[in-house]
Structures are given as structure tokens and as C-alpha cells.
mmCIF file of C-alpha atoms in Angstrom:
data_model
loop_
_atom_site.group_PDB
_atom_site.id
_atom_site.type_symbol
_atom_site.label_atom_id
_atom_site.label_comp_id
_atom_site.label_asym_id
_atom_site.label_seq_id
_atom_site.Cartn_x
_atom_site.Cartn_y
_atom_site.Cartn_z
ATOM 1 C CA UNK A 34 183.164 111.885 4.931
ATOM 2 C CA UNK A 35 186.361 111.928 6.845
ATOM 3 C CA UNK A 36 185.540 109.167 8.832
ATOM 4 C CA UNK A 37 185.222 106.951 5.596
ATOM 5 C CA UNK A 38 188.407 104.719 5.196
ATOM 6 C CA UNK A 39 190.134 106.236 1.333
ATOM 7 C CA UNK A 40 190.510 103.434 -1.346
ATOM 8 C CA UNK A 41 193.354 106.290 -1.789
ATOM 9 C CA UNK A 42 193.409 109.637 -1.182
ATOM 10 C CA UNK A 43 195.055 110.113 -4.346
ATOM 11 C CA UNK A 44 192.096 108.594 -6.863
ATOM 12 C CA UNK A 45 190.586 110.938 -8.951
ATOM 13 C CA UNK A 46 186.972 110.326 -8.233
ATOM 14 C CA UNK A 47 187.101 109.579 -4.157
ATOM 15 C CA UNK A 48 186.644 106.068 -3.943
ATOM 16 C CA UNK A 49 185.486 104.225 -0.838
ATOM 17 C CA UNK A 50 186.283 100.801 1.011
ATOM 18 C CA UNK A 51 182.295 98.995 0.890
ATOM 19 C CA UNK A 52 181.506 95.808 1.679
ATOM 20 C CA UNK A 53 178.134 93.742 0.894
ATOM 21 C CA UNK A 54 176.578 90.984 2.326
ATOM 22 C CA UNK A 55 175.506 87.990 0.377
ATOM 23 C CA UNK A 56 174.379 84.002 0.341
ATOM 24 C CA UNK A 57 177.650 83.508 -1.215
ATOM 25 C CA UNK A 58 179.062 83.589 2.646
ATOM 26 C CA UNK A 59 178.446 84.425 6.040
ATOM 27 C CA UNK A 60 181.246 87.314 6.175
ATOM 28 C CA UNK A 61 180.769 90.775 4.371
ATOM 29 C CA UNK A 62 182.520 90.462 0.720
ATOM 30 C CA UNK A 63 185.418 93.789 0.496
ATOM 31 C CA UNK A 64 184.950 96.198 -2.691
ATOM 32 C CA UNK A 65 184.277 99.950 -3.382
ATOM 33 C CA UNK A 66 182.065 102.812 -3.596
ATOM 34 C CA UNK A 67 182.534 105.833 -5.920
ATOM 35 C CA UNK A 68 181.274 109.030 -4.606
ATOM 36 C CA UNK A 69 180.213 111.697 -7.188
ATOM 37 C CA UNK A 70 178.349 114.974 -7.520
ATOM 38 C CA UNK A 71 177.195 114.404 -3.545
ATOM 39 C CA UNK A 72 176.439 110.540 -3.616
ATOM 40 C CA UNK A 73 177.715 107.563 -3.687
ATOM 41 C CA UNK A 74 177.381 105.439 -6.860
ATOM 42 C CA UNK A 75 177.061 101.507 -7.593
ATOM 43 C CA UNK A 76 179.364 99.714 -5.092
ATOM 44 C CA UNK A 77 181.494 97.196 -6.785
ATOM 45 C CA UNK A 78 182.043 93.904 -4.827
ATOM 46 C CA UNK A 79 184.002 90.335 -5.198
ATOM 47 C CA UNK A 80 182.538 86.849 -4.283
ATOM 48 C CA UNK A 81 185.330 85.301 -3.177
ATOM 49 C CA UNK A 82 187.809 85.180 -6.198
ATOM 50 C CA UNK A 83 185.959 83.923 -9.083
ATOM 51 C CA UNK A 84 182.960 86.593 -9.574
ATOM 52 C CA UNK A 85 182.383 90.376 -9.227
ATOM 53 C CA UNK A 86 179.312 91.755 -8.844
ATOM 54 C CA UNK A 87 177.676 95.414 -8.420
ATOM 55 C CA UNK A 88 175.055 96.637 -6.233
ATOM 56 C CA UNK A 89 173.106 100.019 -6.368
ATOM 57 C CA UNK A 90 172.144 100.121 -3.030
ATOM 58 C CA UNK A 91 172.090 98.055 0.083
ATOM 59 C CA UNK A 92 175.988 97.939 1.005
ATOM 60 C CA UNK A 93 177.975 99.404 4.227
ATOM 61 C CA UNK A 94 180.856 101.637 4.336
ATOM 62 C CA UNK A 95 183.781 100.962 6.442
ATOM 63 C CA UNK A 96 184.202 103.884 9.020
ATOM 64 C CA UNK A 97 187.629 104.312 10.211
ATOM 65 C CA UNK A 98 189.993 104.596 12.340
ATOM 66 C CA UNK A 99 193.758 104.575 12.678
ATOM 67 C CA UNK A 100 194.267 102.273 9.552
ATOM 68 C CA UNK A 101 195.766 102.870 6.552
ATOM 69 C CA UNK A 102 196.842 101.227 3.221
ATOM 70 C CA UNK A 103 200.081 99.744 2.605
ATOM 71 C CA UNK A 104 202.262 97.261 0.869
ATOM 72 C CA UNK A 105 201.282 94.079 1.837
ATOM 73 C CA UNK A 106 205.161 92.979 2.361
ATOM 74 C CA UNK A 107 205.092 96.246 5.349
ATOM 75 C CA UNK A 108 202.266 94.601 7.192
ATOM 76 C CA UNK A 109 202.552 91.794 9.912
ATOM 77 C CA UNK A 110 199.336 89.751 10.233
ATOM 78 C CA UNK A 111 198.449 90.795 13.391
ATOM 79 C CA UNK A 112 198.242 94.103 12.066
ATOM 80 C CA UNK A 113 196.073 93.517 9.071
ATOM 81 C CA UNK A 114 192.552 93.979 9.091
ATOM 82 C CA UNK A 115 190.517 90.691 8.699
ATOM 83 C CA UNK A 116 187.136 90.769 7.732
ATOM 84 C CA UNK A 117 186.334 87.172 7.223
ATOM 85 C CA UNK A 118 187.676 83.554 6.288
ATOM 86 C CA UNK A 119 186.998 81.200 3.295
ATOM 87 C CA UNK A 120 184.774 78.342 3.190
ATOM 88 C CA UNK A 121 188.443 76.212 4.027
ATOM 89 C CA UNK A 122 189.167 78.841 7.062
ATOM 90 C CA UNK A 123 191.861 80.779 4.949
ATOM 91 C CA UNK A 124 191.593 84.532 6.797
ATOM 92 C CA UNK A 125 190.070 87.112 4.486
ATOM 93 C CA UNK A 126 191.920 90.771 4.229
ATOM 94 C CA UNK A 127 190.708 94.484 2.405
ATOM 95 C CA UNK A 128 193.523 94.744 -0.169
ATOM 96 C CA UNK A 129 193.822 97.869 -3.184
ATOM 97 C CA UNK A 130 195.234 97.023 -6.737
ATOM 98 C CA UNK A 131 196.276 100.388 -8.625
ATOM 99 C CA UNK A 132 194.787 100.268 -12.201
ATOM 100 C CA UNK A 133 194.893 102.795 -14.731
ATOM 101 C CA UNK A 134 195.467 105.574 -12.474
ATOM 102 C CA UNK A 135 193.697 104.662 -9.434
ATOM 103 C CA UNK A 136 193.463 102.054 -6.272
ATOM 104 C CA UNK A 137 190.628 99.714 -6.075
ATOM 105 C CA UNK A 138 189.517 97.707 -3.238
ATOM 106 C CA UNK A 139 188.937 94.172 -2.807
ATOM 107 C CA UNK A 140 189.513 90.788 -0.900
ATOM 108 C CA UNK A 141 192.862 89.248 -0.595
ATOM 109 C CA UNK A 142 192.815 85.648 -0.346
ATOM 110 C CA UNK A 143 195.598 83.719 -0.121
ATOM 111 C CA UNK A 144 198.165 86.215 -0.870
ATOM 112 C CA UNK A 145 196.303 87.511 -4.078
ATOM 113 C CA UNK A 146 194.125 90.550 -4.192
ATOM 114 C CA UNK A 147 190.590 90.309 -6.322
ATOM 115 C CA UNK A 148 188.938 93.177 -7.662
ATOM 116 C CA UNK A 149 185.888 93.651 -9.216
ATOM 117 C CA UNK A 150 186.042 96.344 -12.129
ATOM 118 C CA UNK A 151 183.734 95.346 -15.667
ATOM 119 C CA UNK A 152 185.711 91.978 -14.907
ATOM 120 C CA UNK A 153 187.723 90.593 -12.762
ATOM 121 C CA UNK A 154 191.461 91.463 -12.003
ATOM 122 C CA UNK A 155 193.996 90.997 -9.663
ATOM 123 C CA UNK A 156 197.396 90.967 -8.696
ATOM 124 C CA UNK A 157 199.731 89.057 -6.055
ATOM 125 C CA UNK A 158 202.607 90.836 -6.039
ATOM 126 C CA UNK A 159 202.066 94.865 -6.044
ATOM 127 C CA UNK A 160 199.044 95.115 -3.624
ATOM 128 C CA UNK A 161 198.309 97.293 -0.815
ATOM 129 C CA UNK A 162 196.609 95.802 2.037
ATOM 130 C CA UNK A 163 194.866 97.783 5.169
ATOM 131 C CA UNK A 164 196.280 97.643 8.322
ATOM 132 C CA UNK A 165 196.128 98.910 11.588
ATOM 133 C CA UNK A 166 198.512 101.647 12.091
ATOM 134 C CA UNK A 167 201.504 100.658 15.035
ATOM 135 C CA UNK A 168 200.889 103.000 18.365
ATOM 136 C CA UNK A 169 197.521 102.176 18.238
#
């Protein structure tokens, strides 16, 4: 578990960065995985900004490394972590949104961060997005 990258370490229920692959595009689509009683529950997932979607099974958990989240102001973008582009070549990034006492993960596209959580939400303005840590 400690190689897992945190949605936070401060959720309540640990939550975990996931990503699914889908015919809505080529790159993996950012969201979460809650991990209870010894498992890891429904992962909750964004295609691209204007539907969420949930999957019991059959998603991938990000394994980490020296990354972390922060606001998305702190982090040059050389230093954030890209896992895709849009269907107009607009770069794709893991972003959190804090909502009703936790951080959720998601994509942020063009300066907005999606998340997928019963509906859709998201926020361009008090986001956290992963980066690699400086000293690398």
C-alpha cells in the first residue's frame, strides 16, 4: 500500500489515484479508488469533462514515486505529471478537488479539474494537481 500514490493522506476512508481505460480515448482517464475493510471498492473515473463513470473492476492504480499533491499555482509544467492529451492536443494532468471533507481525484483539462462523484463537479481555482517533487 505505500507505494500507492494518496488522493490525500488526510481522507477519511484512504482514497487512491486510479485510472481506466476506455473507447472514449486512447490515454488512461484519472479518478479514484476507495479502499475499505481490505479492498478496494468501485473506482470512480471522468471521460474527459462532460461524463463520470464507475467501474467495479478492471482499472490500474498509479504506483508512486517522488510525487506529491499540490496547488496547482506551486507547480511548473514541467513538473506536473501528464497522463494524456485531448482529442485537440490540450495536455491532460491528475488534479484533487477537496469536497465535503475529503480530496478526490480527477483530470484537469484546461486549467479546470473534473471529478466524478454521483455527478460531476469541479473547480478551477482551488485544485491540487500532482507533481513531481524538485531534487528528483
Amino acid at each position: 500500500m505505500d507505494i500507492l500514490v494518496p488522493c490525500s493522506p488526510n481522507n477519511p476512508i484512504p482514497t487512491y489515484v486510479a485510472a481506466a481505460f476506455n473507447s472514449y480515448s486512447p490515454h488512461p482517464q484519472p479518478g479514484y479508488a476507495y479502499y475499505r475493510e481490505g479492498k478496494f471498492s468501485c473506482g470512480y473515473f471522468m471521460q474527459g469533462s462532460e461524463q463520470g463513470d464507475f467501474l467495479e473492476d478492471g482499472y490500474y492504480l498509479l504506483m508512486g514515486g517522488n510525487v506529491s499533491f499540490r496547488p496547482h499555482r506551486e507547480v511548473p509544467e514541467n513538473l506536473r505529471f501528464k497522463v494524456g492529451s485531448t482529442k485537440d492536443y490540450k495536455p491532460i494532468y491528475i488534479g484533487t478537488i477537496y469536497i465535503s471533507g475529503e480530496e478526490i481525484c480527477g483530470p484537469v483539462i484546461d486549467g479546470v479539474c473534473y471529478v466524478y462523484r454521483h455527478s460531476i463537479l469541479s473547480d478551477g481555482e482551488n485544485y491540487k494537481v500532482l507533481g513531481l517533487n524538485e531534487g528528483c
